[in-house]
Amino acid sequence: MRNIIMAAVISLLPVSAFADGHLQVWDMAGLGNAPSSSKMMEGTTGSIMINSSTDLWDWSEAPEGFPTLVTAECNQTVALTAQGAPFGGVGVCSMMDPDGDLAIYFGEITPKLEYVGSLTAGSGKYEPYVGQKFVGTVTGMLSTGQQMYHVVAAD
């Protein structure tokens, strides 16, 4: 069950656009697949869960010139209490679009099960968006660990 709960939180990484003349993350929806690999490190006072998944991102609100649908390889490390509740973690999603431009997103998983992060590296059309911040939240989850999530600009 811990894996399913955390799978709902760990795949929340986004993208960027213009708003009020400034570059910023655009709204997006994501489909987080069940983890393709998962490892649990059990401790005496808590656990560390390490998951990997391939997610599908709906970029239908992206600016012209950007793809409307992409996949990303996501890896997360999450700290869990002895009772299995998440209390922090990090995640990285990496993607390369059909044009060969790349983007790497880094985020922190909060105790509120939000994903707060930014675009940390990008080439081509993503380069001007480096540093833009986002917040992601899960909007629905299946018992398989698959989930839908929504990402918006944090600024």
CSV table of N, CA and C in Angstrom, one decimal:
chain,number,residue,atom,x,y,z
A,1,MET,N,0.8,-1.2,0.0
A,1,MET,CA,0.0,0.0,0.0
A,1,MET,C,0.9,1.3,0.0
A,2,ARG,N,2.0,1.2,0.7
A,2,ARG,CA,2.9,2.4,0.7
A,2,ARG,C,3.3,2.7,-0.7
A,3,ASN,N,3.7,1.7,-1.5
A,3,ASN,CA,4.1,1.9,-2.8
A,3,ASN,C,3.0,2.6,-3.7
A,4,ILE,N,1.8,2.2,-3.5
A,4,ILE,CA,0.7,2.8,-4.2
A,4,ILE,C,0.5,4.2,-3.8
A,5,ILE,N,0.5,4.5,-2.5
A,5,ILE,CA,0.3,5.9,-2.1
A,5,ILE,C,1.4,6.7,-2.6
A,6,MET,N,2.7,6.3,-2.5
A,6,MET,CA,3.8,7.1,-3.0
A,6,MET,C,3.8,7.2,-4.5
A,7,ALA,N,3.4,6.2,-5.2
A,7,ALA,CA,3.3,6.3,-6.7
A,7,ALA,C,2.4,7.4,-7.1
A,8,ALA,N,1.5,7.7,-6.2
A,8,ALA,CA,0.5,8.8,-6.5
A,8,ALA,C,1.2,10.2,-6.4
A,9,VAL,N,2.3,10.2,-5.6
A,9,VAL,CA,2.9,11.5,-5.3
A,9,VAL,C,4.2,11.7,-6.2
A,10,ILE,N,4.8,10.7,-6.6
A,10,ILE,CA,6.2,10.8,-7.1
A,10,ILE,C,6.3,11.2,-8.6
A,11,SER,N,5.3,11.3,-9.3
A,11,SER,CA,5.4,11.5,-10.7
A,11,SER,C,5.0,12.9,-11.2
A,12,LEU,N,5.0,13.8,-10.3
A,12,LEU,CA,4.4,15.1,-10.6
A,12,LEU,C,5.3,16.2,-11.1
A,13,LEU,N,5.9,16.0,-12.3
A,13,LEU,CA,6.8,16.9,-12.8
A,13,LEU,C,6.4,17.5,-14.1
A,14,PRO,N,6.6,18.8,-14.4
A,14,PRO,CA,5.9,19.6,-15.4
A,14,PRO,C,6.7,20.2,-16.5
A,15,VAL,N,6.2,21.4,-17.0
A,15,VAL,CA,6.8,22.2,-18.1
A,15,VAL,C,6.4,23.7,-18.1
A,16,SER,N,6.9,24.6,-19.1
A,16,SER,CA,6.8,26.0,-19.0
A,16,SER,C,6.3,26.8,-20.1
A,17,ALA,N,5.7,28.1,-19.9
A,17,ALA,CA,5.1,29.0,-21.0
A,17,ALA,C,5.1,30.5,-20.6
A,18,PHE,N,4.6,31.4,-21.5
A,18,PHE,CA,4.5,32.8,-21.2
A,18,PHE,C,3.2,33.1,-20.4
A,19,ALA,N,3.3,34.0,-19.4
A,19,ALA,CA,2.1,34.5,-18.7
A,19,ALA,C,2.5,35.9,-18.2
A,20,ASP,N,1.7,36.8,-18.6
A,20,ASP,CA,2.0,38.2,-18.2
A,20,ASP,C,3.4,38.6,-18.7
A,21,GLY,N,3.8,38.1,-19.9
A,21,GLY,CA,5.1,38.5,-20.4
A,21,GLY,C,6.3,37.8,-19.8
A,22,HIS,N,6.1,36.9,-18.9
A,22,HIS,CA,7.1,36.2,-18.3
A,22,HIS,C,7.0,34.7,-18.6
A,23,LEU,N,8.2,34.0,-18.7
A,23,LEU,CA,8.2,32.6,-19.0
A,23,LEU,C,7.8,31.9,-17.7
A,24,GLN,N,6.9,31.0,-17.7
A,24,GLN,CA,6.5,30.2,-16.6
A,24,GLN,C,5.9,28.9,-17.0
A,25,VAL,N,5.8,28.0,-16.0
A,25,VAL,CA,5.3,26.7,-16.2
A,25,VAL,C,3.8,26.8,-16.7
A,26,TRP,N,3.5,26.0,-17.7
A,26,TRP,CA,2.1,25.9,-18.1
A,26,TRP,C,1.4,24.8,-17.4
A,27,ASP,N,0.1,24.8,-17.3
A,27,ASP,CA,-0.7,23.8,-16.7
A,27,ASP,C,-0.5,22.5,-17.5
A,28,MET,N,-0.5,21.4,-16.9
A,28,MET,CA,-0.4,20.1,-17.6
A,28,MET,C,-1.0,19.0,-16.7
A,29,ALA,N,-1.4,18.0,-17.4
A,29,ALA,CA,-1.9,16.8,-16.8
A,29,ALA,C,-0.9,15.6,-17.0
A,30,GLY,N,-0.8,14.7,-16.1
A,30,GLY,CA,0.1,13.6,-16.3
A,30,GLY,C,-0.6,12.3,-15.9
A,31,LEU,N,-0.1,11.2,-16.5
A,31,LEU,CA,-0.5,9.9,-16.2
A,31,LEU,C,0.7,9.2,-15.6
A,32,GLY,N,0.7,8.9,-14.3
A,32,GLY,CA,1.8,8.2,-13.7
A,32,GLY,C,1.6,6.7,-13.8
A,33,ASN,N,2.4,6.0,-14.5
A,33,ASN,CA,2.2,4.6,-14.6
A,33,ASN,C,2.7,3.9,-13.3
A,34,ALA,N,2.3,2.7,-13.0
A,34,ALA,CA,2.7,2.0,-11.8
A,34,ALA,C,4.3,1.9,-12.0
A,35,PRO,N,5.0,1.9,-10.8
A,35,PRO,CA,6.4,1.9,-10.9
A,35,PRO,C,6.9,0.7,-11.7
A,36,SER,N,7.9,0.9,-12.5
A,36,SER,CA,8.5,-0.2,-13.3
A,36,SER,C,9.6,-0.9,-12.4
A,37,SER,N,10.1,-0.2,-11.4
A,37,SER,CA,10.9,-0.8,-10.4
A,37,SER,C,10.7,-0.1,-9.1
A,38,SER,N,10.8,-0.9,-8.0
A,38,SER,CA,10.6,-0.3,-6.7
A,38,SER,C,11.5,-1.1,-5.7
A,39,LYS,N,12.1,-0.3,-4.8
A,39,LYS,CA,13.0,-0.9,-3.8
A,39,LYS,C,12.7,-0.3,-2.5
A,40,MET,N,12.6,-1.1,-1.4
A,40,MET,CA,12.3,-0.5,-0.1
A,40,MET,C,13.5,-0.8,0.8
A,41,MET,N,14.0,0.2,1.5
A,41,MET,CA,15.1,0.0,2.5
A,41,MET,C,14.4,0.2,3.8
A,42,GLU,N,14.3,-0.9,4.6
A,42,GLU,CA,13.6,-0.8,5.9
A,42,GLU,C,14.6,-0.5,7.0
A,43,GLY,N,14.2,0.5,7.8
A,43,GLY,CA,15.0,0.9,9.0
A,43,GLY,C,14.3,0.7,10.3
A,44,THR,N,14.9,1.1,11.4
A,44,THR,CA,14.2,0.9,12.7
A,44,THR,C,13.2,2.0,12.9
A,45,THR,N,13.4,3.2,12.4
A,45,THR,CA,12.6,4.3,12.6
A,45,THR,C,11.8,4.8,11.4
A,46,GLY,N,12.0,4.1,10.3
A,46,GLY,CA,11.3,4.5,9.1
A,46,GLY,C,11.9,3.7,7.9
A,47,SER,N,11.5,4.1,6.7
A,47,SER,CA,11.9,3.4,5.5
A,47,SER,C,12.2,4.4,4.4
A,48,ILE,N,13.0,3.9,3.4
A,48,ILE,CA,13.2,4.7,2.2
A,48,ILE,C,12.7,3.9,1.0
A,49,MET,N,11.9,4.5,0.2
A,49,MET,CA,11.3,3.8,-0.9
A,49,MET,C,11.9,4.5,-2.2
A,50,ILE,N,12.4,3.7,-3.1
A,50,ILE,CA,13.0,4.2,-4.4
A,50,ILE,C,12.2,3.6,-5.5
A,51,ASN,N,11.6,4.5,-6.3
A,51,ASN,CA,10.7,4.0,-7.4
A,51,ASN,C,11.2,4.6,-8.8
A,52,SER,N,10.9,3.9,-9.8
A,52,SER,CA,11.1,4.4,-11.2
A,52,SER,C,9.9,4.1,-12.0
A,53,SER,N,9.5,5.1,-12.9
A,53,SER,CA,8.4,4.9,-13.8
A,53,SER,C,8.5,5.7,-15.0
A,54,THR,N,7.8,5.3,-16.0
A,54,THR,CA,7.7,6.1,-17.3
A,54,THR,C,6.3,6.7,-17.3
A,55,ASP,N,6.3,8.1,-17.3
A,55,ASP,CA,5.0,8.8,-17.2
A,55,ASP,C,4.6,9.4,-18.6
A,56,LEU,N,3.4,9.7,-18.8
A,56,LEU,CA,2.8,10.3,-20.0
A,56,LEU,C,2.3,11.7,-19.6
A,57,TRP,N,2.8,12.7,-20.3
A,57,TRP,CA,2.4,14.1,-20.0
A,57,TRP,C,1.6,14.7,-21.1
A,58,ASP,N,0.4,15.2,-20.7
A,58,ASP,CA,-0.4,15.9,-21.7
A,58,ASP,C,-0.1,17.4,-21.7
A,59,TRP,N,0.6,17.9,-22.7
A,59,TRP,CA,1.0,19.3,-22.9
A,59,TRP,C,0.1,20.0,-23.8
A,60,SER,N,-1.2,19.7,-23.8
A,60,SER,CA,-2.1,20.4,-24.8
A,60,SER,C,-2.2,21.9,-24.6
A,61,GLU,N,-1.8,22.4,-23.5
A,61,GLU,CA,-1.8,23.8,-23.2
A,61,GLU,C,-0.4,24.5,-23.4
A,62,ALA,N,0.5,23.7,-24.0
A,62,ALA,CA,1.9,24.2,-24.2
A,62,ALA,C,1.9,25.2,-25.3
A,63,PRO,N,2.9,26.1,-25.3
A,63,PRO,CA,3.0,27.1,-26.4
A,63,PRO,C,3.2,26.5,-27.8
A,64,GLU,N,3.0,27.2,-28.8
A,64,GLU,CA,3.2,26.7,-30.2
A,64,GLU,C,4.7,26.3,-30.3
A,65,GLY,N,4.9,25.2,-31.0
A,65,GLY,CA,6.3,24.7,-31.2
A,65,GLY,C,6.7,23.7,-30.3
A,66,PHE,N,5.9,23.5,-29.2
A,66,PHE,CA,6.2,22.4,-28.2
A,66,PHE,C,5.3,21.2,-28.6
A,67,PRO,N,5.8,20.0,-28.2
A,67,PRO,CA,4.9,18.8,-28.4
A,67,PRO,C,3.7,18.9,-27.5
A,68,THR,N,2.6,18.2,-27.9
A,68,THR,CA,1.4,18.2,-27.1
A,68,THR,C,1.3,16.9,-26.2
A,69,LEU,N,2.2,16.0,-26.4
A,69,LEU,CA,2.2,14.7,-25.6
A,69,LEU,C,3.7,14.2,-25.6
A,70,VAL,N,4.2,14.0,-24.4
A,70,VAL,CA,5.6,13.5,-24.2
A,70,VAL,C,5.6,12.4,-23.1
A,71,THR,N,6.7,11.6,-23.1
A,71,THR,CA,6.9,10.7,-22.0
A,71,THR,C,8.1,11.1,-21.2
A,72,ALA,N,8.2,10.8,-20.0
A,72,ALA,CA,9.3,11.1,-19.1
A,72,ALA,C,9.7,9.9,-18.3
A,73,GLU,N,11.0,9.8,-18.1
A,73,GLU,CA,11.5,8.8,-17.1
A,73,GLU,C,11.7,9.4,-15.8
A,74,CYS,N,11.0,8.9,-14.8
A,74,CYS,CA,10.9,9.5,-13.5
A,74,CYS,C,11.5,8.6,-12.4
A,75,ASN,N,12.3,9.1,-11.5
A,75,ASN,CA,12.9,8.4,-10.4
A,75,ASN,C,12.7,9.2,-9.1
A,76,GLN,N,12.3,8.5,-8.1
A,76,GLN,CA,11.9,9.1,-6.8
A,76,GLN,C,12.5,8.4,-5.6
A,77,THR,N,12.9,9.1,-4.6
A,77,THR,CA,13.4,8.5,-3.4
A,77,THR,C,12.5,9.2,-2.3
A,78,VAL,N,11.8,8.4,-1.5
A,78,VAL,CA,10.8,8.9,-0.5
A,78,VAL,C,11.1,8.4,0.9
A,79,ALA,N,11.1,9.3,1.9
A,79,ALA,CA,11.3,8.9,3.3
A,79,ALA,C,9.9,8.6,3.9
A,80,LEU,N,9.7,7.5,4.5
A,80,LEU,CA,8.5,7.1,5.2
A,80,LEU,C,8.7,6.9,6.7
A,81,THR,N,7.7,7.3,7.5
A,81,THR,CA,7.8,7.0,8.9
A,81,THR,C,7.7,5.5,9.1
A,82,ALA,N,7.8,5.1,10.4
A,82,ALA,CA,7.7,3.7,10.7
A,82,ALA,C,6.3,3.2,10.4
A,83,GLN,N,5.3,4.1,10.4
A,83,GLN,CA,3.9,3.8,10.1
A,83,GLN,C,3.6,3.8,8.6
A,84,GLY,N,4.6,4.2,7.8
A,84,GLY,CA,4.4,4.2,6.4
A,84,GLY,C,4.0,5.6,5.8
A,85,ALA,N,3.9,6.6,6.6
A,85,ALA,CA,3.5,7.9,6.1
A,85,ALA,C,4.7,8.6,5.5
A,86,PRO,N,4.5,9.2,4.3
A,86,PRO,CA,5.7,10.0,3.7
A,86,PRO,C,5.9,11.2,4.4
A,87,PHE,N,7.2,11.6,4.6
A,87,PHE,CA,7.5,12.9,5.3
A,87,PHE,C,8.5,13.7,4.5
A,88,GLY,N,8.9,13.2,3.3
A,88,GLY,CA,9.8,14.0,2.5
A,88,GLY,C,10.4,13.1,1.4
A,89,GLY,N,11.0,13.7,0.5
A,89,GLY,CA,11.6,13.0,-0.6
A,89,GLY,C,12.0,13.9,-1.8
A,90,VAL,N,12.6,13.3,-2.8
A,90,VAL,CA,13.0,14.0,-4.0
A,90,VAL,C,12.6,13.2,-5.2
A,91,GLY,N,12.5,13.8,-6.3
A,91,GLY,CA,12.2,13.1,-7.6
A,91,GLY,C,12.9,13.9,-8.7
A,92,VAL,N,13.2,13.1,-9.7
A,92,VAL,CA,13.8,13.7,-11.0
A,92,VAL,C,13.1,13.0,-12.1
A,93,CYS,N,12.6,13.8,-13.1
A,93,CYS,CA,12.1,13.3,-14.3
A,93,CYS,C,12.9,13.9,-15.5
A,94,SER,N,13.2,13.0,-16.4
A,94,SER,CA,14.0,13.4,-17.6
A,94,SER,C,13.3,13.1,-18.8
A,95,MET,N,13.3,14.0,-19.8
A,95,MET,CA,12.6,13.7,-21.0
A,95,MET,C,13.3,14.4,-22.2
A,96,MET,N,13.1,13.7,-23.4
A,96,MET,CA,13.6,14.2,-24.6
A,96,MET,C,12.5,14.3,-25.6
A,97,ASP,N,12.2,15.4,-26.2
A,97,ASP,CA,11.0,15.5,-27.0
A,97,ASP,C,11.3,15.0,-28.5
A,98,PRO,N,10.3,14.9,-29.3
A,98,PRO,CA,10.6,14.4,-30.7
A,98,PRO,C,11.6,15.3,-31.5
A,99,ASP,N,11.8,16.5,-31.1
A,99,ASP,CA,12.8,17.4,-31.8
A,99,ASP,C,14.2,17.1,-31.3
A,100,GLY,N,14.4,16.3,-30.2
A,100,GLY,CA,15.7,16.1,-29.6
A,100,GLY,C,16.1,17.1,-28.6
A,101,ASP,N,15.1,18.0,-28.2
A,101,ASP,CA,15.4,18.9,-27.1
A,101,ASP,C,15.1,18.2,-25.8
A,102,LEU,N,15.9,18.5,-24.7
A,102,LEU,CA,15.7,17.8,-23.4
A,102,LEU,C,15.4,18.7,-22.3
A,103,ALA,N,14.8,18.1,-21.3
A,103,ALA,CA,14.5,18.8,-20.0
A,103,ALA,C,14.6,17.8,-18.9
A,104,ILE,N,15.2,18.4,-17.8
A,104,ILE,CA,15.3,17.6,-16.5
A,104,ILE,C,14.6,18.4,-15.4
A,105,TYR,N,13.7,17.8,-14.7
A,105,TYR,CA,12.9,18.4,-13.7
A,105,TYR,C,13.3,17.8,-12.3
A,106,PHE,N,13.4,18.6,-11.3
A,106,PHE,CA,13.7,18.1,-10.0
A,106,PHE,C,12.7,18.7,-9.0
A,107,GLY,N,12.2,17.8,-8.1
A,107,GLY,CA,11.2,18.3,-7.2
A,107,GLY,C,11.4,17.7,-5.8
A,108,GLU,N,10.8,18.4,-4.8
A,108,GLU,CA,10.8,17.8,-3.5
A,108,GLU,C,9.3,17.4,-3.2
A,109,ILE,N,9.2,16.2,-2.5
A,109,ILE,CA,7.9,15.7,-2.1
A,109,ILE,C,7.7,16.1,-0.7
A,110,THR,N,6.6,16.8,-0.5
A,110,THR,CA,6.3,17.4,0.8
A,110,THR,C,5.5,16.4,1.7
A,111,PRO,N,5.4,16.7,3.0
A,111,PRO,CA,4.6,15.9,3.8
A,111,PRO,C,3.1,16.0,3.5
A,112,LYS,N,2.7,17.1,2.7
A,112,LYS,CA,1.3,17.2,2.3
A,112,LYS,C,1.0,16.5,1.0
A,113,LEU,N,2.0,15.7,0.6
A,113,LEU,CA,1.9,14.9,-0.7
A,113,LEU,C,1.8,15.8,-1.9
A,114,GLU,N,2.5,16.9,-1.9
A,114,GLU,CA,2.6,17.7,-3.1
A,114,GLU,C,4.0,17.6,-3.6
A,115,TYR,N,4.2,17.9,-4.8
A,115,TYR,CA,5.5,17.9,-5.5
A,115,TYR,C,5.8,19.4,-5.8
A,116,VAL,N,6.9,19.9,-5.2
A,116,VAL,CA,7.3,21.3,-5.4
A,116,VAL,C,8.7,21.3,-6.1
A,117,GLY,N,8.8,21.8,-7.3
A,117,GLY,CA,10.1,21.7,-8.0
A,117,GLY,C,10.3,22.8,-9.0
A,118,SER,N,11.2,22.5,-9.9
A,118,SER,CA,11.6,23.4,-11.0
A,118,SER,C,12.2,22.6,-12.1
A,119,LEU,N,12.3,23.3,-13.3
A,119,LEU,CA,13.1,22.8,-14.4
A,119,LEU,C,14.5,23.1,-14.1
A,120,THR,N,15.4,22.1,-13.9
A,120,THR,CA,16.7,22.4,-13.5
A,120,THR,C,17.7,22.4,-14.7
A,121,ALA,N,17.4,21.8,-15.8
A,121,ALA,CA,18.2,21.8,-17.0
A,121,ALA,C,17.4,21.6,-18.2
A,122,GLY,N,17.7,22.3,-19.3
A,122,GLY,CA,17.0,22.2,-20.5
A,122,GLY,C,17.8,22.7,-21.7
A,123,SER,N,17.6,22.1,-22.8
A,123,SER,CA,18.2,22.5,-24.1
A,123,SER,C,17.2,22.9,-25.1
A,124,GLY,N,17.7,23.6,-26.1
A,124,GLY,CA,16.7,24.0,-27.2
A,124,GLY,C,15.6,24.9,-26.7
A,125,LYS,N,14.4,24.5,-27.0
A,125,LYS,CA,13.3,25.4,-26.6
A,125,LYS,C,13.0,25.4,-25.1
A,126,TYR,N,13.6,24.5,-24.3
A,126,TYR,CA,13.4,24.4,-22.9
A,126,TYR,C,14.4,25.3,-22.1
A,127,GLU,N,15.5,25.7,-22.8
A,127,GLU,CA,16.5,26.4,-22.1
A,127,GLU,C,16.0,27.7,-21.4
A,128,PRO,N,15.2,28.5,-22.1
A,128,PRO,CA,14.7,29.8,-21.5
A,128,PRO,C,13.9,29.5,-20.2
A,129,TYR,N,13.4,28.3,-20.0
A,129,TYR,CA,12.5,28.0,-18.9
A,129,TYR,C,13.2,27.5,-17.7
A,130,VAL,N,14.5,27.3,-17.8
A,130,VAL,CA,15.3,26.7,-16.6
A,130,VAL,C,15.1,27.6,-15.4
A,131,GLY,N,14.7,27.0,-14.3
A,131,GLY,CA,14.5,27.8,-13.0
A,131,GLY,C,13.0,28.0,-12.7
A,132,GLN,N,12.2,27.8,-13.7
A,132,GLN,CA,10.7,28.0,-13.4
A,132,GLN,C,10.2,26.9,-12.5
A,133,LYS,N,9.4,27.4,-11.5
A,133,LYS,CA,8.9,26.5,-10.5
A,133,LYS,C,7.5,26.0,-10.7
A,134,PHE,N,7.2,24.9,-10.1
A,134,PHE,CA,5.8,24.3,-10.3
A,134,PHE,C,5.4,23.6,-9.0
A,135,VAL,N,4.1,23.3,-8.9
A,135,VAL,CA,3.5,22.5,-7.8
A,135,VAL,C,2.6,21.5,-8.5
A,136,GLY,N,2.8,20.2,-8.1
A,136,GLY,CA,1.9,19.1,-8.6
A,136,GLY,C,1.1,18.5,-7.5
A,137,THR,N,-0.1,18.1,-7.9
A,137,THR,CA,-1.0,17.3,-6.9
A,137,THR,C,-1.6,16.2,-7.7
A,138,VAL,N,-1.8,15.1,-7.0
A,138,VAL,CA,-2.5,13.9,-7.5
A,138,VAL,C,-4.0,14.2,-7.5
A,139,THR,N,-4.7,13.9,-8.7
A,139,THR,CA,-6.1,14.1,-8.8
A,139,THR,C,-6.9,12.8,-8.8
A,140,GLY,N,-6.2,11.7,-8.9
A,140,GLY,CA,-6.9,10.4,-8.9
A,140,GLY,C,-5.9,9.3,-8.9
A,141,MET,N,-6.3,8.1,-8.3
A,141,MET,CA,-5.3,7.0,-8.2
A,141,MET,C,-6.1,5.7,-8.3
A,142,LEU,N,-5.5,4.7,-9.0
A,142,LEU,CA,-6.0,3.3,-9.0
A,142,LEU,C,-5.2,2.5,-8.0
A,143,SER,N,-5.8,1.3,-7.7
A,143,SER,CA,-5.1,0.4,-6.7
A,143,SER,C,-3.8,-0.2,-7.3
A,144,THR,N,-3.7,-0.1,-8.6
A,144,THR,CA,-2.5,-0.6,-9.3
A,144,THR,C,-1.3,0.4,-9.1
A,145,GLY,N,-1.5,1.6,-8.6
A,145,GLY,CA,-0.4,2.6,-8.4
A,145,GLY,C,-0.4,3.6,-9.5
A,146,GLN,N,-1.3,3.4,-10.6
A,146,GLN,CA,-1.4,4.4,-11.6
A,146,GLN,C,-2.1,5.6,-11.1
A,147,GLN,N,-1.8,6.8,-11.5
A,147,GLN,CA,-2.5,8.0,-11.1
A,147,GLN,C,-2.5,9.1,-12.1
A,148,MET,N,-3.4,10.0,-11.9
A,148,MET,CA,-3.5,11.2,-12.7
A,148,MET,C,-3.1,12.3,-11.8
A,149,TYR,N,-2.4,13.3,-12.4
A,149,TYR,CA,-1.9,14.4,-11.6
A,149,TYR,C,-2.0,15.7,-12.4
A,150,HIS,N,-2.0,16.8,-11.7
A,150,HIS,CA,-2.1,18.1,-12.3
A,150,HIS,C,-1.0,19.0,-11.8
A,151,VAL,N,-0.4,19.7,-12.7
A,151,VAL,CA,0.8,20.6,-12.4
A,151,VAL,C,0.5,22.0,-12.8
A,152,VAL,N,0.8,23.0,-11.9
A,152,VAL,CA,0.6,24.4,-12.2
A,152,VAL,C,1.8,25.2,-11.8
A,153,ALA,N,1.9,26.4,-12.3
A,153,ALA,CA,3.1,27.3,-12.0
A,153,ALA,C,3.0,27.6,-10.5
A,154,ALA,N,4.2,27.7,-9.9
A,154,ALA,CA,4.2,28.0,-8.4
A,154,ALA,C,4.4,29.5,-8.3
A,155,ASP,N,4.8,30.2,-9.3
A,155,ASP,CA,5.1,31.7,-9.2
A,155,ASP,C,3.9,32.5,-9.6
